[in-house]
PDB file of C-alpha atoms in Angstrom:
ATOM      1  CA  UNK B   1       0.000   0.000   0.000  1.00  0.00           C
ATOM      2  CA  UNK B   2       0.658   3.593  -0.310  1.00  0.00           C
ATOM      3  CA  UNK B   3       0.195   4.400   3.549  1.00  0.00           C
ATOM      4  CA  UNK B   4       3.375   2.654   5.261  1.00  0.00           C
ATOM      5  CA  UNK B   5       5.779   2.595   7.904  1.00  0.00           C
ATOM      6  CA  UNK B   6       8.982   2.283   6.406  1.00  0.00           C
ATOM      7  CA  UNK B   7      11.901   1.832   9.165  1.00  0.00           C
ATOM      8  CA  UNK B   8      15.295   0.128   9.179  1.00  0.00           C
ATOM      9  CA  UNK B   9      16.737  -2.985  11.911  1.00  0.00           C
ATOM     10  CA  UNK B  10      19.622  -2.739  12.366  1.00  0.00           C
ATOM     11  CA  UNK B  11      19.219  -5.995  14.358  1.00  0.00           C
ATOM     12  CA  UNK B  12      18.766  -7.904  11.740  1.00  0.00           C
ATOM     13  CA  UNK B  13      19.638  -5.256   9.042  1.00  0.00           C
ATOM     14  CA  UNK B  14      16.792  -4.993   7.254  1.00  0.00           C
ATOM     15  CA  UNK B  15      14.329  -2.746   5.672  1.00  0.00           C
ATOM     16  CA  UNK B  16      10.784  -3.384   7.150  1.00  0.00           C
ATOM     17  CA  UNK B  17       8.011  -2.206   6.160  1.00  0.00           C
ATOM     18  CA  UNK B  18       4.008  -1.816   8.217  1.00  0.00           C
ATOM     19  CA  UNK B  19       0.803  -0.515   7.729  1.00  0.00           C
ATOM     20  CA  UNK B  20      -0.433  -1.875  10.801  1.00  0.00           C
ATOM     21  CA  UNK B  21      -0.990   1.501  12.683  1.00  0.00           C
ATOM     22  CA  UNK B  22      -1.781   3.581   9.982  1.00  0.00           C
ATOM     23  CA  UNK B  23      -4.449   1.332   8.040  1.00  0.00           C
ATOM     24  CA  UNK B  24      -5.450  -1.176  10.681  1.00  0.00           C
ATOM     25  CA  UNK B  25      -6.406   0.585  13.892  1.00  0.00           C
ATOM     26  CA  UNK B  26      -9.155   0.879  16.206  1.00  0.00           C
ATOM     27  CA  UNK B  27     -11.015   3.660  14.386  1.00  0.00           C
ATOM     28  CA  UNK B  28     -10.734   1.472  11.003  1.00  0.00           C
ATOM     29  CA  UNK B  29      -9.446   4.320   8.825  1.00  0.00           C
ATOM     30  CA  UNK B  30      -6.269   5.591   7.313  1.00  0.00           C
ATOM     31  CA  UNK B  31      -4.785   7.980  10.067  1.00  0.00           C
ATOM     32  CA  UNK B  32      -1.405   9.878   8.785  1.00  0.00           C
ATOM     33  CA  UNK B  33       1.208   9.960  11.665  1.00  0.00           C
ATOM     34  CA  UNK B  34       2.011  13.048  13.454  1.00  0.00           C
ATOM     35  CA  UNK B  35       4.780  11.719  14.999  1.00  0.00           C
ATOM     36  CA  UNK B  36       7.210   8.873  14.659  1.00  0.00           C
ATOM     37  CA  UNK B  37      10.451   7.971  16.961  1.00  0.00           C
ATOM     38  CA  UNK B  38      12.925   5.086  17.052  1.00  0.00           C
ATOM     39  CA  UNK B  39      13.946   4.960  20.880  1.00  0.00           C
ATOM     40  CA  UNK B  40      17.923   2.935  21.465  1.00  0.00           C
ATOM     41  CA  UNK B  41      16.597   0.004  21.600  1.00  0.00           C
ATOM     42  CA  UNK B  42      14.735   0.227  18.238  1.00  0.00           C
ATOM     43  CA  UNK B  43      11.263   0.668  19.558  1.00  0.00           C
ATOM     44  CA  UNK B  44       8.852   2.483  17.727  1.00  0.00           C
ATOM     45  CA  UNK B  45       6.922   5.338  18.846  1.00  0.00           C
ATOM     46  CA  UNK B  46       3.747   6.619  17.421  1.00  0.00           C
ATOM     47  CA  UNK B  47       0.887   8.997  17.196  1.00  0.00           C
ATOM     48  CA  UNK B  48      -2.233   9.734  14.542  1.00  0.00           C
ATOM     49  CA  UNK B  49      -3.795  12.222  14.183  1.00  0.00           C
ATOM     50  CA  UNK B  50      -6.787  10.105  15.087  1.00  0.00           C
ATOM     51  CA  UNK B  51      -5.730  10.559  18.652  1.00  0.00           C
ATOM     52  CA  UNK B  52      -4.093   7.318  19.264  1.00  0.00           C
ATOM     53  CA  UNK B  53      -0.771   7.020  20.435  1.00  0.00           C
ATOM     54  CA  UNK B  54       0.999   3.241  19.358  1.00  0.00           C
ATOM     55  CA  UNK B  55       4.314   1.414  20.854  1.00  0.00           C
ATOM     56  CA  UNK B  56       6.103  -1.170  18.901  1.00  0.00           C
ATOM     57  CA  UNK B  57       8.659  -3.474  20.718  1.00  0.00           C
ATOM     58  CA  UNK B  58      11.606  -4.411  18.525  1.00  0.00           C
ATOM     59  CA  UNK B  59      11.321  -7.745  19.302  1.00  0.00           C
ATOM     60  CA  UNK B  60       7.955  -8.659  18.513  1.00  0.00           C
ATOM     61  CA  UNK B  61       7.186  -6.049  16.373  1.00  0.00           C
ATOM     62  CA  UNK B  62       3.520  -5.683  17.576  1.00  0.00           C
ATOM     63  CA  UNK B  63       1.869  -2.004  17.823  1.00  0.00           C
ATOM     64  CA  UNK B  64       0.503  -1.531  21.100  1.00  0.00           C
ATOM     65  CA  UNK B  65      -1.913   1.017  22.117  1.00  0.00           C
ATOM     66  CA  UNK B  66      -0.917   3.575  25.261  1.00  0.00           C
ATOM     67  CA  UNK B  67      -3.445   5.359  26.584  1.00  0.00           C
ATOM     68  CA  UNK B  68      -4.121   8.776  28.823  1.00  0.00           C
ATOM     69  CA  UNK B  69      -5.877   8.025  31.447  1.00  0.00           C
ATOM     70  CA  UNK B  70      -6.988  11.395  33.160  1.00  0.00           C
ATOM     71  CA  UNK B  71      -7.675   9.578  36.732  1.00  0.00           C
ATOM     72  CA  UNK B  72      -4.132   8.086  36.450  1.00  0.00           C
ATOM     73  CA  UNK B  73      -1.465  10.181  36.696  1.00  0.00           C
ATOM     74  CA  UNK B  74       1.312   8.242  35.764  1.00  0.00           C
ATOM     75  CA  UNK B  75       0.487   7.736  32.664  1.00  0.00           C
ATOM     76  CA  UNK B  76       0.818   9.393  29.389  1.00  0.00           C
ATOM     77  CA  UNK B  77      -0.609  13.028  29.007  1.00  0.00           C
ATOM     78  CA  UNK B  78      -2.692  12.712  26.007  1.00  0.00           C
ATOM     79  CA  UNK B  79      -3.488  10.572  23.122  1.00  0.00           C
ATOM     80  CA  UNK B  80      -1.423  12.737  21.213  1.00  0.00           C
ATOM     81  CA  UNK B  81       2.018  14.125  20.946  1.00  0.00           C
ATOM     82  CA  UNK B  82       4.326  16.207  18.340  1.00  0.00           C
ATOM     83  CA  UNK B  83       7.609  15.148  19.066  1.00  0.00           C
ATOM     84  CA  UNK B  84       9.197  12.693  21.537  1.00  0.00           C
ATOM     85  CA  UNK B  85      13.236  11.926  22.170  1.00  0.00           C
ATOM     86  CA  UNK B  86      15.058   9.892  24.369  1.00  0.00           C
ATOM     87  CA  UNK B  87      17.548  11.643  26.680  1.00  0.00           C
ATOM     88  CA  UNK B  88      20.979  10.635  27.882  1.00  0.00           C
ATOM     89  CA  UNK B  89      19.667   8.332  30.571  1.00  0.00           C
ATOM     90  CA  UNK B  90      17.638   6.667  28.934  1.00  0.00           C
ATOM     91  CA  UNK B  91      14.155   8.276  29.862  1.00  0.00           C
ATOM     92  CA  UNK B  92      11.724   8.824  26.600  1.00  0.00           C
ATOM     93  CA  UNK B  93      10.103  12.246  26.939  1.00  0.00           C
ATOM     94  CA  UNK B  94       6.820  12.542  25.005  1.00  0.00           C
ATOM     95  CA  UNK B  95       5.880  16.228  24.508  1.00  0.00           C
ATOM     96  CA  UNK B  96       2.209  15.894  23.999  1.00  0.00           C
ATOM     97  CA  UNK B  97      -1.221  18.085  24.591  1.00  0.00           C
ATOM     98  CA  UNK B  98      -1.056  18.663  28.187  1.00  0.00           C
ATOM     99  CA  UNK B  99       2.460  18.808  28.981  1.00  0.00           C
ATOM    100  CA  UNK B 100       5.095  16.372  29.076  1.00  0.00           C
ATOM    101  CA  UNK B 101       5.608  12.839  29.965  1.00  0.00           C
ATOM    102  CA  UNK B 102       8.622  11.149  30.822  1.00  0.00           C
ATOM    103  CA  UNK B 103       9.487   7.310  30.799  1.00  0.00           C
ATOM    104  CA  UNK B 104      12.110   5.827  32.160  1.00  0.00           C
ATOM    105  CA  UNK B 105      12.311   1.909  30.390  1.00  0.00           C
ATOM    106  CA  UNK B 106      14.682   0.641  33.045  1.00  0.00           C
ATOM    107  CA  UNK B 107      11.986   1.370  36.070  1.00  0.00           C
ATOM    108  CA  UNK B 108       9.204   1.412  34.006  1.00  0.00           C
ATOM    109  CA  UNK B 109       7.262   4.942  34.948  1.00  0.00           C
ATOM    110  CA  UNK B 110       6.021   7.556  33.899  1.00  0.00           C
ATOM    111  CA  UNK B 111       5.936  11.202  34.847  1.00  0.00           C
ATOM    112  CA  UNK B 112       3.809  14.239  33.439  1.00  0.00           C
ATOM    113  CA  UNK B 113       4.838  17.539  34.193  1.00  0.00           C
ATOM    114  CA  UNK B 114       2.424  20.225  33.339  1.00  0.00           C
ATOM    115  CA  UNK B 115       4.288  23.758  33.168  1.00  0.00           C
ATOM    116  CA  UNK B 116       0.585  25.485  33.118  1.00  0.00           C
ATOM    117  CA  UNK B 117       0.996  24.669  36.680  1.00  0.00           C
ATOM    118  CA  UNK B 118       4.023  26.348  36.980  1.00  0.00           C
ATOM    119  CA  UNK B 119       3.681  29.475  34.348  1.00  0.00           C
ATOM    120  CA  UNK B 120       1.014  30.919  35.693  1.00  0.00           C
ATOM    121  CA  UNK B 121       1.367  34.313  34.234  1.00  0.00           C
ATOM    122  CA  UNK B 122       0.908  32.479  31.040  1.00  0.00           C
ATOM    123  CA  UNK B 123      -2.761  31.892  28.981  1.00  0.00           C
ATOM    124  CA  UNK B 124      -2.041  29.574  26.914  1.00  0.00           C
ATOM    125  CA  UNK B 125       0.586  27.367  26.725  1.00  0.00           C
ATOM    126  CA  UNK B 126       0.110  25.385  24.085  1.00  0.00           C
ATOM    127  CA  UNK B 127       1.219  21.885  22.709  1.00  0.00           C
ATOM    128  CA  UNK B 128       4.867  20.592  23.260  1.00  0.00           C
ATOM    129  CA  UNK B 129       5.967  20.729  19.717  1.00  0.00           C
ATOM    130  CA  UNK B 130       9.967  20.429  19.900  1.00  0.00           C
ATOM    131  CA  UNK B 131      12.350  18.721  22.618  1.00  0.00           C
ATOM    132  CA  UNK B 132      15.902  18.881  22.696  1.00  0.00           C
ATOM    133  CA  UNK B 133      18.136  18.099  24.956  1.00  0.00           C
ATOM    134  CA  UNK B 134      21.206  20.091  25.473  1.00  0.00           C
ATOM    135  CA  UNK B 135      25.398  19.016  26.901  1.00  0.00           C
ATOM    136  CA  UNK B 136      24.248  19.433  31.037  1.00  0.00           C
ATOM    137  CA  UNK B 137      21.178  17.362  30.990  1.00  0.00           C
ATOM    138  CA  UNK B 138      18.755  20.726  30.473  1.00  0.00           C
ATOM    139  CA  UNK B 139      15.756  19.598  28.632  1.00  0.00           C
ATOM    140  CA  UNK B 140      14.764  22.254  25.842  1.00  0.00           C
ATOM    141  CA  UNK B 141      11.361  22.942  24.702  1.00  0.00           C
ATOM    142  CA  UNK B 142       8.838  24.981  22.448  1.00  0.00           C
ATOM    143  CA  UNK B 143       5.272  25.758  22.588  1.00  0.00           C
ATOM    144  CA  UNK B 144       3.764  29.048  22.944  1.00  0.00           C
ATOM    145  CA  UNK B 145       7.616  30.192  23.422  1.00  0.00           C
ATOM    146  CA  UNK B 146      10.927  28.530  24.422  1.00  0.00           C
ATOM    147  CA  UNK B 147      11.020  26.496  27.752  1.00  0.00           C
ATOM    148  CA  UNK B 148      13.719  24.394  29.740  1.00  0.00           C
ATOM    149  CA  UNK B 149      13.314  22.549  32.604  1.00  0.00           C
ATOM    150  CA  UNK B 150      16.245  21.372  34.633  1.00  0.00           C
ATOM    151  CA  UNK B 151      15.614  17.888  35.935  1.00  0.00           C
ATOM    152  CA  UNK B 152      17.997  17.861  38.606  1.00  0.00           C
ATOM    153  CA  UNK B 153      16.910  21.079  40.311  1.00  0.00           C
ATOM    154  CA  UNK B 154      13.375  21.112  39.077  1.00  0.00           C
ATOM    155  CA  UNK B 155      13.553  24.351  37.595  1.00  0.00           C
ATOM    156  CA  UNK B 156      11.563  25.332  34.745  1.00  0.00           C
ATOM    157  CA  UNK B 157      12.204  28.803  32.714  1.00  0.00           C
ATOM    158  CA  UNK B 158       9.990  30.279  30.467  1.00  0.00           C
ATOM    159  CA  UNK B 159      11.855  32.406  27.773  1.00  0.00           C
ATOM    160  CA  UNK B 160       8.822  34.535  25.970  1.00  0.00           C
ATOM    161  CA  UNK B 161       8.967  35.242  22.312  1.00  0.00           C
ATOM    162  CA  UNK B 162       7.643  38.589  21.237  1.00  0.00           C
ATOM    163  CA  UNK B 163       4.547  39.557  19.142  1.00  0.00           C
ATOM    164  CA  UNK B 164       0.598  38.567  19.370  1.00  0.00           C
ATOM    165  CA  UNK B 165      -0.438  35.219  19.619  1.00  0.00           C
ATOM    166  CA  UNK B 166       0.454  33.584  16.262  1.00  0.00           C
ATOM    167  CA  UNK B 167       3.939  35.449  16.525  1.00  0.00           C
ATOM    168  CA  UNK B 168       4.827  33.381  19.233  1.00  0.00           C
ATOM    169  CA  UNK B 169       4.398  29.578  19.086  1.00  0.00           C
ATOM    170  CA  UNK B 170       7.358  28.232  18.019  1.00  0.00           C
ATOM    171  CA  UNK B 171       6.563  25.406  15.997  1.00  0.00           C
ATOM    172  CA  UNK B 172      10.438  23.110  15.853  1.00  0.00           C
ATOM    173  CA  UNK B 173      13.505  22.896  17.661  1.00  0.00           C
ATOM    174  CA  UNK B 174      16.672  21.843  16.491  1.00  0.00           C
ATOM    175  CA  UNK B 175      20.109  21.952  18.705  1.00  0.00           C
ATOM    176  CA  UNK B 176      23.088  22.641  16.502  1.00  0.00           C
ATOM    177  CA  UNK B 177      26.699  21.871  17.324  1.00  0.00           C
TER     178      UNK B 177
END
C-alpha cells in the first residue's frame, strides 16, 4: 500500500516495512502519523492524528496502544504528541497536549509535568511541539515560546517570544553543534 511505515533494523539489518498503525487501527481508517520515533533500543513510537498514540517493541514487532488516562497520573498526558526523544539516561520524553511525559524503560514509569501549573502568568501554553536536549542534561522545549526545565533542580524557565499570539508559538527545535 501507499500508507506505510517504512523503518530500518539494524538488528537484523533490514528494511521493514508496516501498515499496521496507519491502516489497521481501532477507528478502522487511514490515520497519517504526526509523529514517529525510534527509541535505542529500536522501539517504535507513534501517534495519529486520530488521537491514538501506538508502541512497537523491537522484538515482537507488535503495535501496542498507550493510553491517557486522566484519573491516572502516571500515565501518558494525552493521546497525542508532536515530538518525543530519548535523553541521555535513557528516559523517553513525550511532549504531547497537556504537557510532558517522561518514561524511564529501566523502572518502568512515567511522569507528566504540566508547566501550566508552573507558568502561571501564562494563557495559553500550548502543545509541546519540539524537545531537545542540550550538553548538562537541560531539557529544551517549544510551545507558545521557548522552555527548559532542569531535571535535577526542578527548575523550569519560560523564555517569551515577542509579538501577538500567532507570533509566538514556536513550531520546531533543532540543537546545533
Amino acid at each position: 500500500g501507499l500508507l506505510q511505515i517504512v523503518y530500518y533494523s539494524p538488528a537484523d539489518k533490514s528494511v521493514n516495512y508496516s501498515d499496521d498503525l496507519i491502516k489497521k487501527n481501532e477507528k478502522q481508517s487511514p490515520a497519517a502519523l504526526s509523529a514517529l520515533f525510534f527509541d535505542n533500543e529500536n522501539n517504535a513510537w507513534a501517534s495519529s492524528w486520530h488521537n491514538l498514540v501506538y508502541f512497537s517493541d523491537a522484538g515482537s514487532g507488535k503495535w501496542e496502544r498507550i493510553r491517557h488516562d486522566a484519573v491516572h497520573r502516571d500515565g501518558i498526558n494525552s493521546d497525542f504528541f508532536w515530538d518525543a526523544m530519548q535523553a541521555k539516561d535513557g528516559s523517553i520524553y513525550i511532549g504531547g497536549m497537556y504537557g510532558l511525559s517522561v518514561y524511564n524503560p529501566t523502572l518502568s514509569f512515567y511522569t507528566v509535568y504540566q508547566p501550566t501549573k508552573d507558568f502561571t502568568e501564562l494563557k495559553e501554553f500550548g502543545n509541546i511541539t519540539g524537545l531537545v536536549e542540550d550538553e548538562l542534561g537541560t531539557l529544551w522545549f517549544t510551545a507558545s515560546g521557548l522552555f527548559s526545565f532542569d531535571f535535577k533542580s526542578g527548575e523550569y524557565k519560560n523564555y517569551p517570544i515577542p509579538g501577538g499570539p500567532n507570533g509566538r508559538y514556536v513550531t520546531h527545535l533543532a540543537k546545533i553543534g
